[in-house]
Coordinates of C-alpha atoms and ligand atoms in Angstrom, one line a residue:
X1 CA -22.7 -1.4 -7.2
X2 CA -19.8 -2.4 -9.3
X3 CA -16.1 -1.5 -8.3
X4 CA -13.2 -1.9 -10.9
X5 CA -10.5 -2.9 -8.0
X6 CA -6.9 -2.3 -9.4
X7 CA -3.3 -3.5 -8.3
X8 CA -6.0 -6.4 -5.9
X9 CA -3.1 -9.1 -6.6
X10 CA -0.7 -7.1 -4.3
X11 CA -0.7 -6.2 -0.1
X12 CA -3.4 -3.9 0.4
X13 CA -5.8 -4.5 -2.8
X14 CA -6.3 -7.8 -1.9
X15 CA -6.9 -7.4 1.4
X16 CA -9.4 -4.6 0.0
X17 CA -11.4 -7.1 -2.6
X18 CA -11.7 -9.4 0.1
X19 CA -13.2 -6.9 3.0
X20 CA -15.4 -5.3 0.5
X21 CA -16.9 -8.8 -0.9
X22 CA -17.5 -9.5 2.7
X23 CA -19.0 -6.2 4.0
X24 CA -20.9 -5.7 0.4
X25 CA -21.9 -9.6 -0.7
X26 CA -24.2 -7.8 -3.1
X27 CA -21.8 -5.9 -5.3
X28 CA -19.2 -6.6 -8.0
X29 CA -15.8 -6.8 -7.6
X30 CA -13.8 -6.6 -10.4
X31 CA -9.8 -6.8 -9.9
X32 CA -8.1 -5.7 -12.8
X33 CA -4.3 -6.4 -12.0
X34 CA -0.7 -6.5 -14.2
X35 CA 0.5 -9.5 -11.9
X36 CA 3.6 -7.9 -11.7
X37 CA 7.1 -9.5 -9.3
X38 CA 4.6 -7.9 -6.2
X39 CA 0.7 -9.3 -7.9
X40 CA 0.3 -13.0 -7.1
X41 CA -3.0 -14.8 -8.4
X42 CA -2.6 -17.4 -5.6
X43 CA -3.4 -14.8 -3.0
X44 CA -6.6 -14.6 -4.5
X45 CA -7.9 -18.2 -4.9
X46 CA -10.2 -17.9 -1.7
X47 CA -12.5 -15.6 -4.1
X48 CA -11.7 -16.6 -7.7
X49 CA -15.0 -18.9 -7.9
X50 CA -16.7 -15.8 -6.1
X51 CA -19.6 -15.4 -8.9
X52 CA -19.5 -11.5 -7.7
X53 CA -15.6 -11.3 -8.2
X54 CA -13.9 -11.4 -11.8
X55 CA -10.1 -11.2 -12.0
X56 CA -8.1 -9.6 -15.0
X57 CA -4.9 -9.7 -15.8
X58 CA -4.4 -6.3 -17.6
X59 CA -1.9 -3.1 -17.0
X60 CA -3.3 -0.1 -15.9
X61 CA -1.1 1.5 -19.2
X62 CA -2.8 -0.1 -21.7
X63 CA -5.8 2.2 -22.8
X64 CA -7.2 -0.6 -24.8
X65 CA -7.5 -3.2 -22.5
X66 CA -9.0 -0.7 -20.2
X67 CA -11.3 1.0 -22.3
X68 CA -12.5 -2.5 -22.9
X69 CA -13.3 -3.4 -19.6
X70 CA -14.7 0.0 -19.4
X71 CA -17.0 -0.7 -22.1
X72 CA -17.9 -4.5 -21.0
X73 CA -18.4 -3.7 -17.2
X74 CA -19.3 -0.1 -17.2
X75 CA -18.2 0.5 -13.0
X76 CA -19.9 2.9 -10.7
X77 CA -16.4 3.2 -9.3
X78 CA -12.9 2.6 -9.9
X79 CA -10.7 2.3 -6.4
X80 CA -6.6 2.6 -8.1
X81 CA -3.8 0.1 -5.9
X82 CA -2.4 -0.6 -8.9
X83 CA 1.6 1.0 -8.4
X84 CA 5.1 0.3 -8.2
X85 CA 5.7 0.7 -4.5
X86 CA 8.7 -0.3 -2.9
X87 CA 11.1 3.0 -2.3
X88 CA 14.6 1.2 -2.8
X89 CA 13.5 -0.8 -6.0
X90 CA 12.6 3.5 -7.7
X91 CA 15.7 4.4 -6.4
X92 CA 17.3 1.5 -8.7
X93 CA 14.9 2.1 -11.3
X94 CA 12.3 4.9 -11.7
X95 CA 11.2 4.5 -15.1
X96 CA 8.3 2.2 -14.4
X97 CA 7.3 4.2 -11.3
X98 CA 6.7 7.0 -13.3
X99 CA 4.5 4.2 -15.7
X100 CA 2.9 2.6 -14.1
X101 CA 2.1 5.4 -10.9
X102 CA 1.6 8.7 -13.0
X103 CA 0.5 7.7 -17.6
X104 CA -1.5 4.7 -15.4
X105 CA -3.3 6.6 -13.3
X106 CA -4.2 9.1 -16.2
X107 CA -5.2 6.4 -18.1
X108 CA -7.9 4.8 -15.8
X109 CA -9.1 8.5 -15.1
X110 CA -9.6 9.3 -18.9
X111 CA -11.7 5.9 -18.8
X112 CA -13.3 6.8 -15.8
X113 CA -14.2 10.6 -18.5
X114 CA -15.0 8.5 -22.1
X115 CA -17.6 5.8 -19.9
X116 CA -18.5 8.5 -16.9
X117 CA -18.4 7.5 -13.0
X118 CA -19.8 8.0 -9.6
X119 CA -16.4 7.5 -8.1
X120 CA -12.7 7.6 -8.9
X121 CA -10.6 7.2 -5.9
X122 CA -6.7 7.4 -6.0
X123 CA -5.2 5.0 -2.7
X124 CA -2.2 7.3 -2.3
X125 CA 0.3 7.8 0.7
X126 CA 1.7 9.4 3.6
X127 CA 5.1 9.9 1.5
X128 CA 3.9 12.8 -0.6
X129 CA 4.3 15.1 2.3
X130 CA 8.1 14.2 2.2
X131 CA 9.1 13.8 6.3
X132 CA 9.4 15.2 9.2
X133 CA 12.0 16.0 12.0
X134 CA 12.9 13.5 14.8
X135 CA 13.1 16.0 17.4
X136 CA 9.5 17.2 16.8
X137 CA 7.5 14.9 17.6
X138 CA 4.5 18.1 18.2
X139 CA 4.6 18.0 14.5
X140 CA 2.1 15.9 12.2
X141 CA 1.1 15.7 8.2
X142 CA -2.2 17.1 7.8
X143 CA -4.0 17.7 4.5
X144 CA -2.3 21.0 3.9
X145 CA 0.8 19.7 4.7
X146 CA 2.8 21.0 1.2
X147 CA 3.9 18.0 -1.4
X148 CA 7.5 17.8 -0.1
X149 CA 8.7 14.3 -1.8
X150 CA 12.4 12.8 -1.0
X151 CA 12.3 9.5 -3.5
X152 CA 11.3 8.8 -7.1
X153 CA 8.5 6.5 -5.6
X154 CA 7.0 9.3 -3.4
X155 CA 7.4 11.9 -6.5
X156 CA 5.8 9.5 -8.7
X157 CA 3.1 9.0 -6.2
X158 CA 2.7 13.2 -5.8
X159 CA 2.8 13.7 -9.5
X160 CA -0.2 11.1 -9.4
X161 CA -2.0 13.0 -6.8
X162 CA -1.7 16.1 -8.9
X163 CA -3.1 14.8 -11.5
X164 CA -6.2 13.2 -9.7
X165 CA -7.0 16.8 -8.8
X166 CA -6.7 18.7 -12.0
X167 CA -9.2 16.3 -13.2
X168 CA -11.5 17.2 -11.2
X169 CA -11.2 20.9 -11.5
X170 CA -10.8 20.5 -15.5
X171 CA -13.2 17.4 -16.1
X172 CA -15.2 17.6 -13.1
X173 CA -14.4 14.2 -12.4
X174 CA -16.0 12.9 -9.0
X175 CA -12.7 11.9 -7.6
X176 CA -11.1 11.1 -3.5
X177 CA -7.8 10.9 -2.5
X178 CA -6.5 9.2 0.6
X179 CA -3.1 9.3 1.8
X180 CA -2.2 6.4 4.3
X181 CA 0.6 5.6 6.5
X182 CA 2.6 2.3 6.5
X183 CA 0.4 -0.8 6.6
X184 CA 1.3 -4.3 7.6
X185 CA -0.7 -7.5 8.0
X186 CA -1.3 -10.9 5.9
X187 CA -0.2 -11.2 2.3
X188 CA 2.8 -8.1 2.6
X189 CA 5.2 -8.6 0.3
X190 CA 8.5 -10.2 1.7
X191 CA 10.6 -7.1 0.6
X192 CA 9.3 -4.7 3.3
X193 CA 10.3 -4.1 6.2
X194 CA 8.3 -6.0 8.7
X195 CA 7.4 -9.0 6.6
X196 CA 11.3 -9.3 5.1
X197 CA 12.1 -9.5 9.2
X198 CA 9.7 -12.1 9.7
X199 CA 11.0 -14.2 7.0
X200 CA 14.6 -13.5 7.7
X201 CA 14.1 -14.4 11.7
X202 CA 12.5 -17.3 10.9
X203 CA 15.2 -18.8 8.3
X204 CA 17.8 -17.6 11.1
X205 CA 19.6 -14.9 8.3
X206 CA 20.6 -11.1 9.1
X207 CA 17.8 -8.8 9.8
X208 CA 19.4 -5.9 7.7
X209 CA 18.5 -2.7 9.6
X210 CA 19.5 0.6 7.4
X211 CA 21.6 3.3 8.9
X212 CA 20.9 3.4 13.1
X213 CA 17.3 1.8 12.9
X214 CA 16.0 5.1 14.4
X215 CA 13.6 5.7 11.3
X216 CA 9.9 6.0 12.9
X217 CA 6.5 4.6 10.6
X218 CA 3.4 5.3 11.8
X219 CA 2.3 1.8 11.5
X220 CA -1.6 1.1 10.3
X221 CA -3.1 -2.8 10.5
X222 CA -4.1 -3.2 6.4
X223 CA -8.2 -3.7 7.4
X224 CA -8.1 -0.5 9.1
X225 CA -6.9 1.4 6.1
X226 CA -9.6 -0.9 4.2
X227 CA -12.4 0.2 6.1
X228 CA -11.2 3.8 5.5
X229 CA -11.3 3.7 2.3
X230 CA -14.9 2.0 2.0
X231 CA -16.3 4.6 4.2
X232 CA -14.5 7.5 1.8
X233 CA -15.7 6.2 -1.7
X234 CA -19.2 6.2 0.0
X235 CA -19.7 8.8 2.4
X236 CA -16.5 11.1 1.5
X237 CA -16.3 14.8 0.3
X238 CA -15.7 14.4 -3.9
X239 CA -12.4 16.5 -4.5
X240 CA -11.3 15.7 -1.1
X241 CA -8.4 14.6 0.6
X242 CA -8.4 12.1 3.4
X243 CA -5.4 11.2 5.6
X244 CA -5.2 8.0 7.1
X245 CA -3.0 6.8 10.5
X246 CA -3.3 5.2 13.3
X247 CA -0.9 7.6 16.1
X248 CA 1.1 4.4 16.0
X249 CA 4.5 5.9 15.9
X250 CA 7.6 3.1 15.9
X251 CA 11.4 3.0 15.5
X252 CA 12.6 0.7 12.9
X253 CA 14.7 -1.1 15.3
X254 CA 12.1 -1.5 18.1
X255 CA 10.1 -2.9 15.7
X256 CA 13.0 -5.6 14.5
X257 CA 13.1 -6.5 18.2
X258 CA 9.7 -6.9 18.5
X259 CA 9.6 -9.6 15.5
X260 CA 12.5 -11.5 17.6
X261 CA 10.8 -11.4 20.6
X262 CA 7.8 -12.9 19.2
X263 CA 9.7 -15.3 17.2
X264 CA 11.6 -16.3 20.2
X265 CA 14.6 -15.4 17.9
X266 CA 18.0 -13.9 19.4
X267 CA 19.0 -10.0 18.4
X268 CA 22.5 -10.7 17.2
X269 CA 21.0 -11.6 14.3
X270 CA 20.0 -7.6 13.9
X271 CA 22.6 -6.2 11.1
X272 CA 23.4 -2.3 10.7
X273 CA 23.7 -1.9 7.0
X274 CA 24.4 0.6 4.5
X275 CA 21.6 3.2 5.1
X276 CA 18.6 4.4 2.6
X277 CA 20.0 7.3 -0.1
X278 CA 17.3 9.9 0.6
X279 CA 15.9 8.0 4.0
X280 CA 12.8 9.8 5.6
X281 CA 13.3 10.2 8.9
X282 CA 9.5 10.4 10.6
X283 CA 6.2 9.7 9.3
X284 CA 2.9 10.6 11.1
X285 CA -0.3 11.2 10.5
X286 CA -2.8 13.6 12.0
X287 CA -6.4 11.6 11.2
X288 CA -8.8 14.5 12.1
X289 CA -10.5 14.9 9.3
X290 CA -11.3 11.3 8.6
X291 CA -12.3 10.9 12.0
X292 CA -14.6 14.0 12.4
X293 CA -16.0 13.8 8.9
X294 CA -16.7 9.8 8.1
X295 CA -16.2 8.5 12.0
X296 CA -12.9 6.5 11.2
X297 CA -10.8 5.3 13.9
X298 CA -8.2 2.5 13.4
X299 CA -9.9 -0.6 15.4
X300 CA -6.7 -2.6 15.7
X301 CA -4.2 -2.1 18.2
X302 CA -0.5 -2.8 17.4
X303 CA 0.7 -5.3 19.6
X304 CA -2.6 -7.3 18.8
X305 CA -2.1 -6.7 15.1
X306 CA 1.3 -7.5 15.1
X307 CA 1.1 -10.8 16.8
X308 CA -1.6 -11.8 14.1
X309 CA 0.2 -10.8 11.2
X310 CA 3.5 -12.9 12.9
X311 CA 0.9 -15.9 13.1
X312 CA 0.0 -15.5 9.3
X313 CA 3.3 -15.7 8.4
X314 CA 3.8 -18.8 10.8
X315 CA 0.8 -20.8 9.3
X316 CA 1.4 -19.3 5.5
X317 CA 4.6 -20.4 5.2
X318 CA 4.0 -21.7 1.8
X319 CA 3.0 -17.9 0.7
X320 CA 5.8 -16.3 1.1
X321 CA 8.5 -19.3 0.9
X322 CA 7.4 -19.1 -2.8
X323 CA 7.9 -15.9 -3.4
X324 CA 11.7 -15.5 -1.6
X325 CA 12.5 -19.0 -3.5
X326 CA 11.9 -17.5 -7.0
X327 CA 13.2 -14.1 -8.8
X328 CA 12.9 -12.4 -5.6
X329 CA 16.7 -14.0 -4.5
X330 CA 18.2 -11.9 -7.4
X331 CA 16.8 -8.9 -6.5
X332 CA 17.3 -9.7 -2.5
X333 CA 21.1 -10.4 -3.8
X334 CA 21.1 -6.8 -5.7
X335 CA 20.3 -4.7 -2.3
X336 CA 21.4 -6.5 0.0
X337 CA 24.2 -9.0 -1.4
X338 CA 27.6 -6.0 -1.0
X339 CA 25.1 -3.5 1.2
Ligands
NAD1 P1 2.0 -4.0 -3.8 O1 3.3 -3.7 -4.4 O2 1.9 -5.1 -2.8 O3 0.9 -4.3 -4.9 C1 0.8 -3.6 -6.1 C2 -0.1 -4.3 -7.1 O4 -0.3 -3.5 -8.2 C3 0.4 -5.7 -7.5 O5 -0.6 -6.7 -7.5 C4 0.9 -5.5 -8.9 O6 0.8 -6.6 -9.7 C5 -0.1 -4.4 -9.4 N1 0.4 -3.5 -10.5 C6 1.7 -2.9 -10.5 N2 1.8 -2.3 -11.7 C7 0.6 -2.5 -12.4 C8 0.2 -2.0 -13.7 N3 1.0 -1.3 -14.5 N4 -1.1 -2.4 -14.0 C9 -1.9 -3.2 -13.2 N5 -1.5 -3.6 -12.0 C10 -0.2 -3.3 -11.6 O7 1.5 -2.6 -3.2 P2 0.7 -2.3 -1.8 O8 1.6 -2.2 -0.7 O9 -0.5 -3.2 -1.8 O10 0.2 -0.8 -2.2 C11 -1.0 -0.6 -2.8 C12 -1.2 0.9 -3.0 O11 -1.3 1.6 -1.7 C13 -0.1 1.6 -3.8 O12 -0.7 2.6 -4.6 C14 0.7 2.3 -2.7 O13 1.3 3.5 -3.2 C15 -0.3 2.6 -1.6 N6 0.1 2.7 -0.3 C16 0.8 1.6 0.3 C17 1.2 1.7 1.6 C18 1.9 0.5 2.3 O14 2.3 0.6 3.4 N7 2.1 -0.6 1.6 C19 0.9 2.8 2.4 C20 0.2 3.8 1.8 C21 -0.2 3.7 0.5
TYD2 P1 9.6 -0.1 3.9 O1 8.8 -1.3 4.4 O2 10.3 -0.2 2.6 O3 8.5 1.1 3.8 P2 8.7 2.7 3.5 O4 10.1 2.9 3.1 O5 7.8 2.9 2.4 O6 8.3 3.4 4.8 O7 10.6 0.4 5.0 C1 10.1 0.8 6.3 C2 11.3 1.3 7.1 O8 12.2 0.2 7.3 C3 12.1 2.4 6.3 O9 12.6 3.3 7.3 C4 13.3 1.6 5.8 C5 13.5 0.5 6.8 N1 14.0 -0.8 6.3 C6 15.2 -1.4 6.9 O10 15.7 -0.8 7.8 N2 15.6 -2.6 6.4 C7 15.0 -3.2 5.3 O11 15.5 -4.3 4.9 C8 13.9 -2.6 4.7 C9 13.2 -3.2 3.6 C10 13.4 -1.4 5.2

């Protein structure tokens, strides 16, 4: 089996490449990744000399370069990471959301036509279906849940989705869909929430909290959504949808005490700040049919996961000092700098 693996430089693609060369030594991995300010080669260099795993540096845009890995590797299947995913950077800038998330995704899937496919699959999220009210907590996104979207990142991530699935009615493309709620573990990206508080405690600067910190995520370790999305591209529905979550419902701002707990880290350094435009208020999943139909169940609980993603960030220091040394201060400057 060979999978083209896009976006495998970021948070949850490279945690992907490396479960899937674990749990299948005998198939191909082929990561074909942009390296944008979010893809970082070094995350990879436990697999580069993998003879199974080939890296690319490529955007999903270009038709060319894809069409010519295409042609050169002709994949069984094509699993798509590759997106723009951080809410407040679309809310400064949605142009490239709608590049790389929506033309990108049409791109690979008119590939995935010209050179034919088992399996396209589309890693979506839990956003699409907008959010729901604090003071229902009965109430949970299921697969007809409508497309609802609040921000340019979710709407390019919907318009994406839509896409995915007039493909397969027009084409008859084999494609999946899964739509997962907020994942944390090793290699997140310091601009999210719970890695950005890590880093922050740990250099002893303001955890920025937006608006109260009453926000709940329904909070997924990254292997977990992983494993989900192995057992989908083999064993799931074609022209399905699959949600993925955990029941692992949090407040922002328990969560931001939790990190200073752990850290041994005091929670006057916890800062109110300017709140989110557009800010979802609730996030949950209802897993049913992932569980019923494929036998998913997350595997990791929180307070174990969290305490080994705190570690990772504790003995990877290097990882993510890097990254908050370079561009990232203008950009942490931008948001945060008058917030
Ligand atoms: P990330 O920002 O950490 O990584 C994105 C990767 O895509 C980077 O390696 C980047 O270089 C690459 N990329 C961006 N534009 C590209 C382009 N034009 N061509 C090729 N590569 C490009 O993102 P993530 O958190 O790992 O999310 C991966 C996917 O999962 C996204 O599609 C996201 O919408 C979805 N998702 C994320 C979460 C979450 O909690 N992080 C939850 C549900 C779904
Ligand atoms: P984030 O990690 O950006 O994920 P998403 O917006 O896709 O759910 O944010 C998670 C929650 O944390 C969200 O409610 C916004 C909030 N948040 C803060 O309060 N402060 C921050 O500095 C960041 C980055 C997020």
């Amino acid at each position: 089996m060979k999978i083209i693996v896009t976006g495998g430089a970021g948070f949850i693609g490279s945690n992907f490449v490396f479960y899937m060369l674990k749990k299948h030594p005998d198939y191909r991995i082929i990561c074909l990744d942009k390296l944008t300010y979010a893809g970082n080669l070094s995350t990879l260099k436990g697999v580069l000399d993998n003879e199974n795993f080939r890296f690319v540096k490529a955007d999903i845009c270009d038709r060319n370069a894809v069409y010519n890995l295409f042609e050169e590797e002709k994949p069984d299947m094509v699993v798509n990471f590759a997106a723009e995913s951080h809410v407040d950077r679309s809310i400064e800038n949605p142009e490239v959301f709608l590049q790389t998330n929506i033309l990108g995704t049409a791109v690979l899937m008119d590939a995935c036509r010209k050179y034919g496919i088992k399996r396209y699959h589309q890693v979506s999220t839990d956003e699409v279906y907008g959010d729901l009210p604090l003071d229902r907590p009965d109430l949970f996104f299921t697969e007809n849940t409508p497309i609802h979207t609040s921000s340019p990142y979710s709407s390019s991530k919907a318009g994406a989705d839509l896409l995915v699935l007039a493909y397969h009615r027009t084409y008859g493309l084999p494609v999946s869909i899964s739509r997962c709620s907020n994942n944390y573990g090793p290699y997140h990206f310091p601009e999210k929430l719970i890695p950005l508080m890590i880093a922050n405690a740990l250099n002893d600067k303001p955890l920025p909290v937006y608006g109260k910190g009453e926000n709940v995520r329904d909070w997924l370790y990254v292997e977990d959504h992983c494993k989900a999305i192995d057992l989908i591209i083999h064993n799931g529905r074609v022209g399905e949808v699959y949600n993925i979550g955990g029941h692992n419902e949090m407040t922002n701002i328990d969560i931001v005490k939790l990190i200073c707990k752990h850290l041994g880290k005091p929670e006057s350094l916890i800062t109110y700040v300017a709140d989110r435009k557009g800010h979802d208020m609730r996030y949950a999943i209802d897993p049913t049919k992932i569980h019923n139909e494929l036998g998913w169940l997350p595997e990791t609980m929180f307070k174990d996961g969290i305490k080994k993603t705190i570690d990772w960030y504790l003995n990877n220091r290097e990882w993510w000092e890097t990254i908050i040394s370079g561009e990232y201060q203008n950009y942490y400057e931008k948001m945060y700098g008058n917030r």
